[in-house]
């Protein structure tokens, strides 16, 4: 099974150029990429989920 690239939340915030507070507001509206909570409480985003999120926003802007 191929490993899935997982990004830490600070990496995601840096890539999308958004503050943590703004990200959580967007998440509350159901507009953020899907988060995965690890057993140790850390948050991750699959690279594929972030890429799909980018693509969906690109289509809306077109």
mmCIF file of the C-alpha atoms, coordinates in Angstrom:
data_MODEL
# 
_entry.id   MODEL 
# 
loop_
_atom_site.group_PDB 
_atom_site.id 
_atom_site.type_symbol 
_atom_site.label_atom_id 
_atom_site.label_alt_id 
_atom_site.label_comp_id 
_atom_site.label_asym_id 
_atom_site.label_entity_id 
_atom_site.label_seq_id 
_atom_site.pdbx_PDB_ins_code 
_atom_site.Cartn_x 
_atom_site.Cartn_y 
_atom_site.Cartn_z 
_atom_site.occupancy 
_atom_site.B_iso_or_equiv 
_atom_site.pdbx_formal_charge 
_atom_site.auth_seq_id 
_atom_site.auth_comp_id 
_atom_site.auth_asym_id 
_atom_site.auth_atom_id 
_atom_site.pdbx_PDB_model_num 
ATOM 1  C CA . UNK A 1 1  ? 0.000   0.000  0.000   1.00 0.00 ? 1  UNK A CA 1 
ATOM 2  C CA . UNK A 1 2  ? 1.396   3.385  -0.983  1.00 0.00 ? 2  UNK A CA 1 
ATOM 3  C CA . UNK A 1 3  ? 1.833   5.887  1.816   1.00 0.00 ? 3  UNK A CA 1 
ATOM 4  C CA . UNK A 1 4  ? -0.317  8.972  1.711   1.00 0.00 ? 4  UNK A CA 1 
ATOM 5  C CA . UNK A 1 5  ? 1.435   12.328 2.140   1.00 0.00 ? 5  UNK A CA 1 
ATOM 6  C CA . UNK A 1 6  ? 0.079   14.005 5.249   1.00 0.00 ? 6  UNK A CA 1 
ATOM 7  C CA . UNK A 1 7  ? 0.621   17.711 5.931   1.00 0.00 ? 7  UNK A CA 1 
ATOM 8  C CA . UNK A 1 8  ? 0.742   19.319 9.347   1.00 0.00 ? 8  UNK A CA 1 
ATOM 9  C CA . UNK A 1 9  ? -1.711  22.146 9.916   1.00 0.00 ? 9  UNK A CA 1 
ATOM 10 C CA . UNK A 1 10 ? 1.031   24.851 9.952   1.00 0.00 ? 10 UNK A CA 1 
ATOM 11 C CA . UNK A 1 11 ? 2.197   23.578 6.541   1.00 0.00 ? 11 UNK A CA 1 
ATOM 12 C CA . UNK A 1 12 ? -1.351  23.856 5.194   1.00 0.00 ? 12 UNK A CA 1 
ATOM 13 C CA . UNK A 1 13 ? -1.805  27.342 6.655   1.00 0.00 ? 13 UNK A CA 1 
ATOM 14 C CA . UNK A 1 14 ? 1.472   28.460 5.100   1.00 0.00 ? 14 UNK A CA 1 
ATOM 15 C CA . UNK A 1 15 ? 0.531   27.057 1.694   1.00 0.00 ? 15 UNK A CA 1 
ATOM 16 C CA . UNK A 1 16 ? -2.902  28.671 1.594   1.00 0.00 ? 16 UNK A CA 1 
ATOM 17 C CA . UNK A 1 17 ? -1.675  31.891 3.228   1.00 0.00 ? 17 UNK A CA 1 
ATOM 18 C CA . UNK A 1 18 ? -4.219  31.925 6.011   1.00 0.00 ? 18 UNK A CA 1 
ATOM 19 C CA . UNK A 1 19 ? -4.138  32.406 9.762   1.00 0.00 ? 19 UNK A CA 1 
ATOM 20 C CA . UNK A 1 20 ? -5.206  29.593 12.091  1.00 0.00 ? 20 UNK A CA 1 
ATOM 21 C CA . UNK A 1 21 ? -8.233  31.644 13.227  1.00 0.00 ? 21 UNK A CA 1 
ATOM 22 C CA . UNK A 1 22 ? -9.381  32.295 9.650   1.00 0.00 ? 22 UNK A CA 1 
ATOM 23 C CA . UNK A 1 23 ? -8.917  28.605 8.814   1.00 0.00 ? 23 UNK A CA 1 
ATOM 24 C CA . UNK A 1 24 ? -11.093 27.545 11.748  1.00 0.00 ? 24 UNK A CA 1 
ATOM 25 C CA . UNK A 1 25 ? -13.797 30.058 10.767  1.00 0.00 ? 25 UNK A CA 1 
ATOM 26 C CA . UNK A 1 26 ? -13.764 28.593 7.266   1.00 0.00 ? 26 UNK A CA 1 
ATOM 27 C CA . UNK A 1 27 ? -13.877 25.094 8.766   1.00 0.00 ? 27 UNK A CA 1 
ATOM 28 C CA . UNK A 1 28 ? -16.916 26.042 10.878  1.00 0.00 ? 28 UNK A CA 1 
ATOM 29 C CA . UNK A 1 29 ? -18.682 27.014 7.635   1.00 0.00 ? 29 UNK A CA 1 
ATOM 30 C CA . UNK A 1 30 ? -17.764 23.640 6.090   1.00 0.00 ? 30 UNK A CA 1 
ATOM 31 C CA . UNK A 1 31 ? -15.444 25.224 3.513   1.00 0.00 ? 31 UNK A CA 1 
ATOM 32 C CA . UNK A 1 32 ? -12.030 23.973 4.663   1.00 0.00 ? 32 UNK A CA 1 
ATOM 33 C CA . UNK A 1 33 ? -10.094 20.901 3.573   1.00 0.00 ? 33 UNK A CA 1 
ATOM 34 C CA . UNK A 1 34 ? -10.872 17.784 5.585   1.00 0.00 ? 34 UNK A CA 1 
ATOM 35 C CA . UNK A 1 35 ? -8.813  17.445 8.783   1.00 0.00 ? 35 UNK A CA 1 
ATOM 36 C CA . UNK A 1 36 ? -7.649  14.177 10.297  1.00 0.00 ? 36 UNK A CA 1 
ATOM 37 C CA . UNK A 1 37 ? -7.138  14.106 14.055  1.00 0.00 ? 37 UNK A CA 1 
ATOM 38 C CA . UNK A 1 38 ? -4.427  11.685 15.120  1.00 0.00 ? 38 UNK A CA 1 
ATOM 39 C CA . UNK A 1 39 ? -4.649  9.738  18.415  1.00 0.00 ? 39 UNK A CA 1 
ATOM 40 C CA . UNK A 1 40 ? -2.090  12.137 19.932  1.00 0.00 ? 40 UNK A CA 1 
ATOM 41 C CA . UNK A 1 41 ? -4.368  15.115 19.119  1.00 0.00 ? 41 UNK A CA 1 
ATOM 42 C CA . UNK A 1 42 ? -2.310  16.484 16.234  1.00 0.00 ? 42 UNK A CA 1 
ATOM 43 C CA . UNK A 1 43 ? -4.096  17.501 13.053  1.00 0.00 ? 43 UNK A CA 1 
ATOM 44 C CA . UNK A 1 44 ? -3.162  16.473 9.527   1.00 0.00 ? 44 UNK A CA 1 
ATOM 45 C CA . UNK A 1 45 ? -4.488  17.084 6.029   1.00 0.00 ? 45 UNK A CA 1 
ATOM 46 C CA . UNK A 1 46 ? -3.988  14.585 3.229   1.00 0.00 ? 46 UNK A CA 1 
ATOM 47 C CA . UNK A 1 47 ? -2.086  16.125 0.316   1.00 0.00 ? 47 UNK A CA 1 
ATOM 48 C CA . UNK A 1 48 ? -4.775  14.780 -2.021  1.00 0.00 ? 48 UNK A CA 1 
ATOM 49 C CA . UNK A 1 49 ? -7.550  16.437 0.029   1.00 0.00 ? 49 UNK A CA 1 
ATOM 50 C CA . UNK A 1 50 ? -5.741  19.785 -0.093  1.00 0.00 ? 50 UNK A CA 1 
ATOM 51 C CA . UNK A 1 51 ? -5.163  19.442 -3.850  1.00 0.00 ? 51 UNK A CA 1 
ATOM 52 C CA . UNK A 1 52 ? -8.863  18.642 -4.360  1.00 0.00 ? 52 UNK A CA 1 
ATOM 53 C CA . UNK A 1 53 ? -9.812  21.644 -2.208  1.00 0.00 ? 53 UNK A CA 1 
ATOM 54 C CA . UNK A 1 54 ? -7.586  23.888 -4.371  1.00 0.00 ? 54 UNK A CA 1 
ATOM 55 C CA . UNK A 1 55 ? -9.163  22.456 -7.542  1.00 0.00 ? 55 UNK A CA 1 
ATOM 56 C CA . UNK A 1 56 ? -12.707 23.062 -6.282  1.00 0.00 ? 56 UNK A CA 1 
ATOM 57 C CA . UNK A 1 57 ? -11.890 26.708 -5.557  1.00 0.00 ? 57 UNK A CA 1 
ATOM 58 C CA . UNK A 1 58 ? -10.244 27.118 -8.938  1.00 0.00 ? 58 UNK A CA 1 
ATOM 59 C CA . UNK A 1 59 ? -13.408 25.938 -10.674 1.00 0.00 ? 59 UNK A CA 1 
ATOM 60 C CA . UNK A 1 60 ? -15.585 28.329 -8.636  1.00 0.00 ? 60 UNK A CA 1 
ATOM 61 C CA . UNK A 1 61 ? -13.413 31.284 -9.592  1.00 0.00 ? 61 UNK A CA 1 
ATOM 62 C CA . UNK A 1 62 ? -13.427 30.440 -13.299 1.00 0.00 ? 62 UNK A CA 1 
# 
